[in-house]
Short mmCIF file of C-alpha atoms and ligand atoms in Angstrom, two decimals:
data_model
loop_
_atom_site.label_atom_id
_atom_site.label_comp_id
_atom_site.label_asym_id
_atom_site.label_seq_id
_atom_site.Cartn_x
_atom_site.Cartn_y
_atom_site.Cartn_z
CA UNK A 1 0.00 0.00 0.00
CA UNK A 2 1.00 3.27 -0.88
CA UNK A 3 -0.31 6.57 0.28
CA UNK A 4 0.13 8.01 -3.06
CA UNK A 5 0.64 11.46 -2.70
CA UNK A 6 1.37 13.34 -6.39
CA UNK A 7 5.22 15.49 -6.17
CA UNK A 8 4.88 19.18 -5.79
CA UNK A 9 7.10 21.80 -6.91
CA UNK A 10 5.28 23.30 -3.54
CA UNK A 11 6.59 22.84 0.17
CA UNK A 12 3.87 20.06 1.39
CA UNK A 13 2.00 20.42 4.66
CA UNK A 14 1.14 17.56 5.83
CA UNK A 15 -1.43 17.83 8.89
CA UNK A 16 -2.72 14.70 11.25
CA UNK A 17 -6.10 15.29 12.16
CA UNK A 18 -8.97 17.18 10.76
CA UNK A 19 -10.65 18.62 14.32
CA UNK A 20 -10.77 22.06 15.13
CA UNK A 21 -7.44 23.27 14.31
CA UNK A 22 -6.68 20.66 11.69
CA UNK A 23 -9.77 22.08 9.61
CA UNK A 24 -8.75 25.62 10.00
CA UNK A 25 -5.06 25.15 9.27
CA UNK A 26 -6.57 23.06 5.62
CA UNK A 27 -9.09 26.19 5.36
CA UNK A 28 -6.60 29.10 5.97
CA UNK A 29 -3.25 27.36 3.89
CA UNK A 30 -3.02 29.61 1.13
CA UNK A 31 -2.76 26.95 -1.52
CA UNK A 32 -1.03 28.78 -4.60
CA UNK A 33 1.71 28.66 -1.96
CA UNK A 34 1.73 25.37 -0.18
CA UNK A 35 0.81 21.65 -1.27
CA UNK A 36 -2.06 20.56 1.56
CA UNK A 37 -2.05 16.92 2.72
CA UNK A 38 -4.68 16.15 5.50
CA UNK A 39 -5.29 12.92 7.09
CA UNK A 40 -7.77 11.38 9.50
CA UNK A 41 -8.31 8.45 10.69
CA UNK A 42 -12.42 8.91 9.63
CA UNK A 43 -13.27 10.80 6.64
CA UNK A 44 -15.67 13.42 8.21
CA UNK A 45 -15.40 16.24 10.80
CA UNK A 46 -17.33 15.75 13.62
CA UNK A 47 -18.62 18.55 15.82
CA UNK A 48 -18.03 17.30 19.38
CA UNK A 49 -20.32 20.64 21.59
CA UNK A 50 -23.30 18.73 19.98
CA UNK A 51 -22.13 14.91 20.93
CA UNK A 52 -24.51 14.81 23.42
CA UNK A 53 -27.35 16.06 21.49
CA UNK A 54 -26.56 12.51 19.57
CA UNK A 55 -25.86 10.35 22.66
CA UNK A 56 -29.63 11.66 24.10
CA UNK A 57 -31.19 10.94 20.92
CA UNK A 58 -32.01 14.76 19.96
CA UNK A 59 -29.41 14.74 16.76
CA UNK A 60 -28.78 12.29 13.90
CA UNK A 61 -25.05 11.94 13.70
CA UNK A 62 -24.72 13.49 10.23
CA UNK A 63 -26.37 16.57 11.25
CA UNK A 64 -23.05 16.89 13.46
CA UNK A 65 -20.44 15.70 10.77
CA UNK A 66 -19.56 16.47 7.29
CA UNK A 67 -17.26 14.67 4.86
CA UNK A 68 -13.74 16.17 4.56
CA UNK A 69 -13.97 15.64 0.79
CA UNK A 70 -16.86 17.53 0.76
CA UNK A 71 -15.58 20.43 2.77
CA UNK A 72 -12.54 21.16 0.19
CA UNK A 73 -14.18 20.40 -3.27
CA UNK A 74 -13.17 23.61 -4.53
CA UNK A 75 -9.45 24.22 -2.92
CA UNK A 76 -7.19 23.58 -5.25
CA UNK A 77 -3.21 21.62 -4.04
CA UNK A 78 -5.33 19.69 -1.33
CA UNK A 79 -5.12 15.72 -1.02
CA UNK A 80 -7.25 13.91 2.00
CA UNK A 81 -6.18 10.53 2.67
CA UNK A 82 -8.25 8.26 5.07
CA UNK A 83 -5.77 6.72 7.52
CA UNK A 84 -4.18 6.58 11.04
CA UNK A 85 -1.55 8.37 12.25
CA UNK A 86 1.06 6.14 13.77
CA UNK A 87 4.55 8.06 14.38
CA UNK A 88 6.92 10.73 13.65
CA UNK A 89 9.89 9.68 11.42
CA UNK A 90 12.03 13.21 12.27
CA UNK A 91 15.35 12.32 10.85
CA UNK A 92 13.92 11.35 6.92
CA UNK A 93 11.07 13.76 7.42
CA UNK A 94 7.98 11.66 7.36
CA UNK A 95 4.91 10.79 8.83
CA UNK A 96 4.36 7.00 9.42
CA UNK A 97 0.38 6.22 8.83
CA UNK A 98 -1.33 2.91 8.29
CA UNK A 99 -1.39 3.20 4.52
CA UNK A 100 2.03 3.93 4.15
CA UNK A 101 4.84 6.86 5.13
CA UNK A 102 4.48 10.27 3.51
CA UNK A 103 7.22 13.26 3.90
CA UNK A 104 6.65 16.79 4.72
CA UNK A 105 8.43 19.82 4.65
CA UNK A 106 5.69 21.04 7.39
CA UNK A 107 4.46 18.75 9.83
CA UNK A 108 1.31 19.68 11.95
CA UNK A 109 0.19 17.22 14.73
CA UNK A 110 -3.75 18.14 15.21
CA UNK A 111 -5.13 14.73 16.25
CA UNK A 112 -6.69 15.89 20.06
CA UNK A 113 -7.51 14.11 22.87
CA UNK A 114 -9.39 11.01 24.02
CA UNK A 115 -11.35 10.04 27.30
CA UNK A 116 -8.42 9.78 30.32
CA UNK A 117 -9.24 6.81 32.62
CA UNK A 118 -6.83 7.48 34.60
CA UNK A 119 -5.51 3.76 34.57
CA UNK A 120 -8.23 2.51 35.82
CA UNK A 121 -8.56 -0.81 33.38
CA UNK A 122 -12.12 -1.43 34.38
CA UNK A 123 -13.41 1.59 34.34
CA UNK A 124 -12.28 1.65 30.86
CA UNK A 125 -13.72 -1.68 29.92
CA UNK A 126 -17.38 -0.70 31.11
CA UNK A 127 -17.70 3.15 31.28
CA UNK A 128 -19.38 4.59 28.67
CA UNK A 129 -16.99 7.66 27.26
CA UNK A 130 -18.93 10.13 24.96
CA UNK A 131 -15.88 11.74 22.71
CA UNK A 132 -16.49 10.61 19.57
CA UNK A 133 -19.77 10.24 17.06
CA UNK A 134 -19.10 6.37 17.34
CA UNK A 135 -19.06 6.42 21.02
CA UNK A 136 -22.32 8.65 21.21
CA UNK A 137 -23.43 6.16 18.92
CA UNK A 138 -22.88 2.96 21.54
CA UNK A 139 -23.90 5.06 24.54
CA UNK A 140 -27.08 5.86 22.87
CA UNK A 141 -27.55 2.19 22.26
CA UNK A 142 -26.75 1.33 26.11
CA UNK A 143 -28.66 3.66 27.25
CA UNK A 144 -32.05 2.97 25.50
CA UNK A 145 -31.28 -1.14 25.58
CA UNK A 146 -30.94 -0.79 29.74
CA UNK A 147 -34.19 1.10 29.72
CA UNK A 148 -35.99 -2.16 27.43
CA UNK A 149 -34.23 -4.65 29.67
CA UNK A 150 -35.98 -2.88 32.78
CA UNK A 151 -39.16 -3.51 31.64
CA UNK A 152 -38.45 -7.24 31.47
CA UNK A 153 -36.01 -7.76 34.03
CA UNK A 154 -36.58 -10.68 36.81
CA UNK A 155 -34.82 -9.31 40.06
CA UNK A 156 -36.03 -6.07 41.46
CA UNK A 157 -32.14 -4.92 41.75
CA UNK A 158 -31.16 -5.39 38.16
CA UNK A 159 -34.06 -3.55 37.29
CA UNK A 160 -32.87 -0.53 39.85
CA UNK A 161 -29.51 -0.55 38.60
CA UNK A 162 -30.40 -0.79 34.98
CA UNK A 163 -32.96 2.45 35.18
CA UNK A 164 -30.09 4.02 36.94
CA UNK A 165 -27.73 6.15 35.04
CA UNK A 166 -24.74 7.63 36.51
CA UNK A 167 -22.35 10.69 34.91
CA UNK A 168 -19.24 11.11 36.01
CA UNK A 169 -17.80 14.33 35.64
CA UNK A 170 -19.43 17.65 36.11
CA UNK A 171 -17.94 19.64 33.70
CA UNK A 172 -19.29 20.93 30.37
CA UNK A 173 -20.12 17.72 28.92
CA UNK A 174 -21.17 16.07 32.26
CA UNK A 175 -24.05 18.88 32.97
CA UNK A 176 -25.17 19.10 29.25
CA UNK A 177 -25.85 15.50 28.72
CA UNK A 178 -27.17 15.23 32.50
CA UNK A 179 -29.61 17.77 31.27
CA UNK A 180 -30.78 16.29 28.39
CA UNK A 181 -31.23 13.24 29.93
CA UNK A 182 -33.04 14.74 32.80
CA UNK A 183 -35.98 15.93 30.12
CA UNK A 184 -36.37 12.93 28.16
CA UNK A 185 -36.72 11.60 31.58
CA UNK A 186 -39.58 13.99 32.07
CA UNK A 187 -41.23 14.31 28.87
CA UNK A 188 -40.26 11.19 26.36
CA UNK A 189 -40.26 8.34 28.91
CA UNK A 190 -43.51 9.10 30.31
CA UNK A 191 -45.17 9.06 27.21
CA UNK A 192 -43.48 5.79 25.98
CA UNK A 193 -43.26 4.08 28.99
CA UNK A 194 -47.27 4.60 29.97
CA UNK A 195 -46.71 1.61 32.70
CA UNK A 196 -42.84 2.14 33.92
CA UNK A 197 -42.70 3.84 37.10
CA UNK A 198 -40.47 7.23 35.89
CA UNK A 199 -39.20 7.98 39.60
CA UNK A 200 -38.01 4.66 39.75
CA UNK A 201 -35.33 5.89 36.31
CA UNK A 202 -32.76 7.95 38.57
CA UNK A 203 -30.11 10.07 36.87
CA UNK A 204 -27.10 10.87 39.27
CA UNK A 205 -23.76 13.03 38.31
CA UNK A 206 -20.81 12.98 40.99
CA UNK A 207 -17.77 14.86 40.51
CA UNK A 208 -14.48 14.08 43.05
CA UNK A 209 -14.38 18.12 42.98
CA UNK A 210 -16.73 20.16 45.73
CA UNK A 211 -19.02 21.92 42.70
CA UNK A 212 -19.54 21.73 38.81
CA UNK A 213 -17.99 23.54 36.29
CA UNK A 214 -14.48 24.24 37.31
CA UNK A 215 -13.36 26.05 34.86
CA UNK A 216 -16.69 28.39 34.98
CA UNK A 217 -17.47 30.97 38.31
CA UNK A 218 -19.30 29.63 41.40
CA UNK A 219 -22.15 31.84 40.35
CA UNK A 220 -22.06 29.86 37.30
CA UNK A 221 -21.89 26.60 39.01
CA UNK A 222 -24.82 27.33 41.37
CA UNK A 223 -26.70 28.27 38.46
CA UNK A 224 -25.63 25.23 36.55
CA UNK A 225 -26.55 22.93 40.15
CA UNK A 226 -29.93 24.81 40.84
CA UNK A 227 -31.35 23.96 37.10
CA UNK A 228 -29.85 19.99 37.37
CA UNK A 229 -31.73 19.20 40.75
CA UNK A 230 -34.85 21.41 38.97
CA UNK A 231 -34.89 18.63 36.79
CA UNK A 232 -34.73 15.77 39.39
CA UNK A 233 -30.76 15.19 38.84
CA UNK A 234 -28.85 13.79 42.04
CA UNK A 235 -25.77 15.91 42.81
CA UNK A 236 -22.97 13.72 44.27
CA UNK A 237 -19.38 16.42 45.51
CA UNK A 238 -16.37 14.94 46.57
CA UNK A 239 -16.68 11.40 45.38
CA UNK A 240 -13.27 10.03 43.88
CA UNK A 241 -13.93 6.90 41.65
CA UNK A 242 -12.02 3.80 42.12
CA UNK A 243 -13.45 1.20 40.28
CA UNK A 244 -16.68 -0.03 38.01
CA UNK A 245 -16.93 -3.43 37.24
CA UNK A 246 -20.22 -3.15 34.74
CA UNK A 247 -22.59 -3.52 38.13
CA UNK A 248 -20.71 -1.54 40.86
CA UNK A 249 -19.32 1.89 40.96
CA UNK A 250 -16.84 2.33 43.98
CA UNK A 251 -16.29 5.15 45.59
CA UNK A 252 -12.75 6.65 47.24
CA UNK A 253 -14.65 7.08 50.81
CA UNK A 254 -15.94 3.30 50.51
CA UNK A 255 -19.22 3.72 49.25
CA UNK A 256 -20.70 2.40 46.29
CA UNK A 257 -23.44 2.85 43.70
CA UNK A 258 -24.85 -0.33 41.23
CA UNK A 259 -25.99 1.04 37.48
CA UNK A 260 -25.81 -0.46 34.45
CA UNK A 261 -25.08 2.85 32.94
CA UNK A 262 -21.71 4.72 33.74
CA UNK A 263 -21.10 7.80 31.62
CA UNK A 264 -17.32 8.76 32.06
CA UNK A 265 -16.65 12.54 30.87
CA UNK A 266 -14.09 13.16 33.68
CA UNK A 267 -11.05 13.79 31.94
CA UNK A 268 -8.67 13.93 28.64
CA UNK A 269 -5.61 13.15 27.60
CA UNK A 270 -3.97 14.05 24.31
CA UNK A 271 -3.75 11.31 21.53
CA UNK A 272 -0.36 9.58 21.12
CA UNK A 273 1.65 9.69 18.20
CA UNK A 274 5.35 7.94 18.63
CA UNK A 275 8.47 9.11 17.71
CA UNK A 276 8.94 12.24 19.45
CA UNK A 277 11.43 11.84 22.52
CA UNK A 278 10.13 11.89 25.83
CA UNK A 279 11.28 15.09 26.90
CA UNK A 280 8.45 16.81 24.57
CA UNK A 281 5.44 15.25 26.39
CA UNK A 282 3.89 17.19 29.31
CA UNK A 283 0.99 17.67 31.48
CA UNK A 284 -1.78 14.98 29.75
CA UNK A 285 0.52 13.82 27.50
CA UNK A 286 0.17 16.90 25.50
CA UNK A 287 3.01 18.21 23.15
CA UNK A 288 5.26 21.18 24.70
CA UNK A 289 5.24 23.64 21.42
CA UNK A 290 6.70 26.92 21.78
CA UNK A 291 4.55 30.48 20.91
CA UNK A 292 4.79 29.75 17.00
CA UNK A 293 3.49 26.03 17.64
CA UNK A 294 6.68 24.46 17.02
CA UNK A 295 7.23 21.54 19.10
CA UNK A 296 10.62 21.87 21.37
CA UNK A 297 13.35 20.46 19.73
CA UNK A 298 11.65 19.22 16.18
CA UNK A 299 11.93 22.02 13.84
CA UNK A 300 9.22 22.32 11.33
CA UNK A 301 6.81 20.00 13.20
CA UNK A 302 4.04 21.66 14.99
CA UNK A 303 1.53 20.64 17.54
CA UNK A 304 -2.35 22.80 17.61
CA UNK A 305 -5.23 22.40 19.75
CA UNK A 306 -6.36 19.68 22.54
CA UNK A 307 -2.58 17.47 21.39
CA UNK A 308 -0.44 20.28 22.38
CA UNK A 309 0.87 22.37 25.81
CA UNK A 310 2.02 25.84 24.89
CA UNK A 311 2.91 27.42 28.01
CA UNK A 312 4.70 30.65 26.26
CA UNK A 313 1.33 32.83 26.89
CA UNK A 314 1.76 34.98 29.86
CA UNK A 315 -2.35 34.71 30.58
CA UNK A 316 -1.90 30.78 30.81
CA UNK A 317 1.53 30.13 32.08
CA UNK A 318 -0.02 26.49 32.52
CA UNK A 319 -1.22 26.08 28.96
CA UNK A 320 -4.44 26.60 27.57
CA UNK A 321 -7.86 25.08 28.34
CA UNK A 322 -9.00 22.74 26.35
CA UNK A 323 -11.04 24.44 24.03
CA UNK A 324 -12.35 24.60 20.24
CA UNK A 325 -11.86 28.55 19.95
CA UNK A 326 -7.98 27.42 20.78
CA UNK A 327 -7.34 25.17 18.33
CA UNK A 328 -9.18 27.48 16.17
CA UNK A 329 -7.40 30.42 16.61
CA UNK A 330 -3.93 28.55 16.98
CA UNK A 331 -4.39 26.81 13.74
CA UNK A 332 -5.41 30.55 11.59
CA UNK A 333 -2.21 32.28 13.26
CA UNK A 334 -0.06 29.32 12.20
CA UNK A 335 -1.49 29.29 8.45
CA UNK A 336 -0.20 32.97 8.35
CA UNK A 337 2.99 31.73 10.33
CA UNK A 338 3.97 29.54 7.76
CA UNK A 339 3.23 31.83 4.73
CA UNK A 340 5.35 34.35 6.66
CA UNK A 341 8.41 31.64 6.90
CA UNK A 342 8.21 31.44 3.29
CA UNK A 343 8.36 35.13 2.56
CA UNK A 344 11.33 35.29 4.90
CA UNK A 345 8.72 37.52 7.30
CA UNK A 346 9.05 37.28 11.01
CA UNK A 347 6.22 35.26 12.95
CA UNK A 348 4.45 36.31 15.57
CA UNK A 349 3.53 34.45 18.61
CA UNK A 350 0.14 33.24 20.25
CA UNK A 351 -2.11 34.62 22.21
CA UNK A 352 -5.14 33.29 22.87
CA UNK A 353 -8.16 35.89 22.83
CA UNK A 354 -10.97 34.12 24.90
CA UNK A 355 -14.36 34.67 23.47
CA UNK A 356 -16.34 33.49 26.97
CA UNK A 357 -17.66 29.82 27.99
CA UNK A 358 -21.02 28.27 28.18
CA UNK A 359 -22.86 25.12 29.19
CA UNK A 360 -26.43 24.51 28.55
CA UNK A 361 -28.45 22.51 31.26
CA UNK A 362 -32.10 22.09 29.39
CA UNK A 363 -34.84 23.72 27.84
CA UNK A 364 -34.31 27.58 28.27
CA UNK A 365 -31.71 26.96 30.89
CA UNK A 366 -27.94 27.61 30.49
CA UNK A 367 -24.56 29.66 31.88
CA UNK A 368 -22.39 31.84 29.99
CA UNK A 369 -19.68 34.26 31.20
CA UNK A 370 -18.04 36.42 28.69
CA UNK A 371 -15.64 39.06 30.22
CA UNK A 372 -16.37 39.93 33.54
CA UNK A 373 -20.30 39.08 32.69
CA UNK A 374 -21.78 35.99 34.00
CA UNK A 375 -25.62 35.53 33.48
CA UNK A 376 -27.57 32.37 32.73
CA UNK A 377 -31.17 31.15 31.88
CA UNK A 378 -32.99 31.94 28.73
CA UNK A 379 -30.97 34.31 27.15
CA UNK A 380 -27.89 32.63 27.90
CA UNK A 381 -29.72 29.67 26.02
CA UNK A 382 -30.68 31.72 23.37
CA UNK A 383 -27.25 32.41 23.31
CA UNK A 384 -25.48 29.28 23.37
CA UNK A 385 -27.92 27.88 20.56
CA UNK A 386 -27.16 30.43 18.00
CA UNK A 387 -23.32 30.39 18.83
CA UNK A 388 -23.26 26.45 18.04
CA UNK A 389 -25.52 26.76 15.39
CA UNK A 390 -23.03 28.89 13.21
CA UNK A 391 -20.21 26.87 14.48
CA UNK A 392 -21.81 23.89 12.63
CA UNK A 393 -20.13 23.40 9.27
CA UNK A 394 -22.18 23.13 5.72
CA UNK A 395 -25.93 24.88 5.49
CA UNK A 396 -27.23 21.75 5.12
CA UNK A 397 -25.94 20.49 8.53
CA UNK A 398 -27.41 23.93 10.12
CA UNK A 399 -30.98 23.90 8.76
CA UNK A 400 -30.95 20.37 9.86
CA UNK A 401 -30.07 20.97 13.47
CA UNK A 402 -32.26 23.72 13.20
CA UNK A 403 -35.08 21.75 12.68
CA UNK A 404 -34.65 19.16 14.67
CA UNK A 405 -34.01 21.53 17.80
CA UNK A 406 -37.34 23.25 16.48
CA UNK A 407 -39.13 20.27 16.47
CA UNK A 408 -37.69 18.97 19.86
CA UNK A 409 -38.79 22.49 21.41
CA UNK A 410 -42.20 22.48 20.25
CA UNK A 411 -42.88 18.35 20.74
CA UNK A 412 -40.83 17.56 23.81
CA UNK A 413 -39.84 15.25 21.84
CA UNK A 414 -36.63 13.30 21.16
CA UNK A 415 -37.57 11.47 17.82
CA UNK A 416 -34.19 9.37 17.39
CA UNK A 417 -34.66 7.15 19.78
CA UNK A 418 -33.20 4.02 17.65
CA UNK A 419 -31.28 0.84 19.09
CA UNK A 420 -29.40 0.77 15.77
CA UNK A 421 -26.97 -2.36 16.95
CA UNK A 422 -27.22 -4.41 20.08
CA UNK A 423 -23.86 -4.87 22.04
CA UNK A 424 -21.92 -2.40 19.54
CA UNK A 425 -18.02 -3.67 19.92
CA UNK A 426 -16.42 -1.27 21.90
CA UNK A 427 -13.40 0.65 20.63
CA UNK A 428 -9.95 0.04 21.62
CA UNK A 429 -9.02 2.36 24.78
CA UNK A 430 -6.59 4.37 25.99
CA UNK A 431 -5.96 4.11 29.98
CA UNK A 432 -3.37 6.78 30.12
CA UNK A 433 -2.93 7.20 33.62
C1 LIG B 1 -18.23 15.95 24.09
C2 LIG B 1 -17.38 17.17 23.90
C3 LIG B 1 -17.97 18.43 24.01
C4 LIG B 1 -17.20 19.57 23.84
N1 LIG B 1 -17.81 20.79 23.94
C5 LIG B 1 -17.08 21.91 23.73
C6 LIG B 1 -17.69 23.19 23.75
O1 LIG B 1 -18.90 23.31 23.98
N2 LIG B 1 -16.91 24.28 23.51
C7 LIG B 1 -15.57 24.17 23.24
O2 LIG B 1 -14.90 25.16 23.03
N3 LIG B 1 -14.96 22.96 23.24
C8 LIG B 1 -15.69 21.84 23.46
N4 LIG B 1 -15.08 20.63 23.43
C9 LIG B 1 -13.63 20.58 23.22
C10 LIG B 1 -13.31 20.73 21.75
O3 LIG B 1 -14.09 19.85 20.99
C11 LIG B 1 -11.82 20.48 21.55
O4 LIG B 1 -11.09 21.40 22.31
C12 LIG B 1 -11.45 20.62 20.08
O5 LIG B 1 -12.14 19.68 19.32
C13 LIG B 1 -9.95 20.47 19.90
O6 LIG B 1 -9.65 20.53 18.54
P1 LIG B 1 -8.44 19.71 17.94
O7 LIG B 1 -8.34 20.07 16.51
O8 LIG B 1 -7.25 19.88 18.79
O9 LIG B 1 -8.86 18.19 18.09
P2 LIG B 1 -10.19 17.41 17.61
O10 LIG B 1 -11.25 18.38 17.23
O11 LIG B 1 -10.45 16.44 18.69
O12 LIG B 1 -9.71 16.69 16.30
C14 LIG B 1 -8.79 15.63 16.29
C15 LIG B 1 -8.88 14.94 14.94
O13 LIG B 1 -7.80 14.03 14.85
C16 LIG B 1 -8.28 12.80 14.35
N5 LIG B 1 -7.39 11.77 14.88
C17 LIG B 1 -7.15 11.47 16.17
N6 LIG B 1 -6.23 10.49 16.26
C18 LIG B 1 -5.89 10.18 15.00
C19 LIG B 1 -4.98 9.25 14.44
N7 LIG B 1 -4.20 8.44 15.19
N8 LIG B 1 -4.91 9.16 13.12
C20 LIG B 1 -5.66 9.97 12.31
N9 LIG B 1 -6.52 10.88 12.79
C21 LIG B 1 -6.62 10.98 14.12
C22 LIG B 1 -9.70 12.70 14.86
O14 LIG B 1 -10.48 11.81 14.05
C23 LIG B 1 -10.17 14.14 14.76
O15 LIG B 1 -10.73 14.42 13.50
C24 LIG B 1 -15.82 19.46 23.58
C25 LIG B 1 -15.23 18.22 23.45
C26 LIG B 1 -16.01 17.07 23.60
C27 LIG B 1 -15.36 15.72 23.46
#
């Protein structure tokens, strides 16, 4: 196998991963001046805010993905090859993938994170992480089989622990999908369900921290708190998880909790990609770049976004949050970087500008905090839905979720609610401790 990529009298770019900042970089590369090589290991872009919104049966998966092929019909010096990144050759210049090596002149490593389970093996066998549209996918699937399986189940405690759904993690993800769960609780189940008890299907979220949404002010958090138990959602503080064998969730302080459904958003760590020494890999694995990108020590490879630690900006000495807007706005400054190092121009360094965070919690509830302003409920919502909205790539994709977040408003409904595959195969995970 070859990965086939035509010469170029053009420096090549070659750039693992087509996220955030992989997109961007593709998007911005002026390509009269650069030949553009993108690979990823699916051959869409997936929109993670809105994974949820899949995972809670609200969104079909394409309305949250769109095919990279699609995306750069018109731009001209741009090859996409479908494959996995596997490791840095630095010394001959080239990317190893699983279709075959390809060199660079410009290497940029864009391939994010994945779901941190902090070595705990069995956690990662039976938690249910919600990264990915595949794994939205399978914990949709879980999710709505354990609620059939109720119905019919023998013992009175299988049934309890299969109608009861615990989230760990109270961050963004943790109190949107909490949320959304919490209403088809109150308005789809009822009217499916006519003869299941709905108090008896109990939706819990536990942090180890003492409140939800760290990153986010305590007003914020209270907010964020205030509309979950509104809903009927069981706030757990301060419990550290040390195990989940499929039936039992164990708790630091020796307690325990028995579901069927474990929902682990509680933590990331960057994707690995060999062949870069040691010495470049910091907090969560991510890659220490400089304020250009540039990871330490590997000249002309760069690092954007969730995969990479860039400590250089005096507002986050630590490194940057986690964030689409930074691997958006890393991966437009490098595009002009690069054109600069061509034209012999000096580059200038990053700074992140942050736009302001939000989390939505239900129907016309959410938090957002923009500046030194911090507000939540409807028009925060309002808010948060038309900010996603136009993050959404292709019209098509937009009018859809439109729609379908129209439709959902005005129904209560969540139409999707389709056990596509029984016992999906779970992917292969990371435990990065
Ligand atoms: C559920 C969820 C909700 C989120 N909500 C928000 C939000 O509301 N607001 C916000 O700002 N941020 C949010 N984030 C974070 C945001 O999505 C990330 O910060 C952002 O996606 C980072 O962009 P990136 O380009 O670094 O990586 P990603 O967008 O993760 O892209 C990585 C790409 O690399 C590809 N890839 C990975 N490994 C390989 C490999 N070995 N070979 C080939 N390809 C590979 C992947 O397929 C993917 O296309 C959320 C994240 C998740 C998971």
């Amino acid at each position: 196998m070859s990965i086939n990529i035509p010469s170029s009298s053009l420096p090549r770019v070659v750039i693992a991963g087509g996220g955030f900042g992989g997109l961007k970089l593709a998007q911005e590369l002026d390509s009269s001046r650069f030949q553009i090589v993108l690979i990823d290991q699916n051959n869409y872009h997936q929109f993670p805010p809105l994974i949820y919104q899949v995972a809670s049966s609200g969104l079909e998966p394409s309305s949250i993905a769109f095919p990279f092929r699609s995306a750069f019909r018109r731009k001209g010096n741009f090859l996409f090859r479908l494959a996995s990144v596997e490791a840095v050759d630095a010394e001959h210049k080239q990317l190893l993938t699983s279709v075959g090596p390809v060199s660079y002149d410009y290497l940029v490593l864009a391939c994010g994170g994945t779901t941190n389970f902090f070595g705990k093996e069995q956690v990662a066998r039976h938690a249910l992480p919600m990264k990915t549209l595949y794994e939205s996918m399978n914990l949709r699937n879980v999710l709505l089989q354990n609620i059939e399986q109720a119905l019919v189940a023998d013992h009175p405690e299988e049934q309890a622990a299969l109608q009861r759904v615990i989230i760990v993690g109270g961050g963004p993800s943790g109190v949107e999908i909490a949320g959304a769960l919490a209403e088809m609780k109150r308005y789809v189940l009822p009217k499916d369900y006519p003869g299941m008890d709905i108090d008896a299907f109990e939706i819990h979220l536990v942090d180890a921290a003492p409140r939800l949404l760290g990153a986010m002010s305590e007003k914020s958090s209270e907010a964020a708190a205030r509309g979950l138990r509104s809903l009927g959602v069981e706030l757990h503080f301060g419990k550290m998880v040390t195990d989940y064998d499929g039936l039992t969730l164990s708790f630091a302080d020796g307690e325990a909790m028995r579901s069927r459904t474990v929902i682990w958003v509680s933590g990331i760590t960057a994707n690995e990609v060999a062949g870069l020494s040691a010495e470049t890999l910091g907090r969560g694995r991510r890659i220490l770049v400089d304020a250009h990108s540039e990871v330490l020590g590997y000249p002309d490879i760069f690092a954007l976004g969730d995969q990479s630690l860039m400590t250089t900006d005096p507002n986050y000495p630590q490194g940057h949050p986690q964030l689409a807007q930074v691997a958006l706005q890393q991966a437009k400054l490098l595009a002009a970087n690069l054109k600069a190092r061509l034209d012999g121009r000096s580059q200038r360094p990053f700074a992140y500008r942050d736009l302001g965070s939000m989390a939505t919690i239900g129907r016309n509830k959410a938090v957002a905090e923009i500046g030194r302003m911090k507000w939540g409920g409807f028009s925060a919502w309002l808010l948060w839905l038309v900010v996603h909205l136009r993050s959404i790539l292709s019209v098509r994709n937009k009018i859809i979720v439109l729609l379908n977040w129209v439709w959902n408003y005005i129904t209560y409904d969540r139409s999707l609610r389709l056990i596509l595959k029984r016992n999906i195969p779970v992917e292969p995970r990371d435990l990065h401790s």
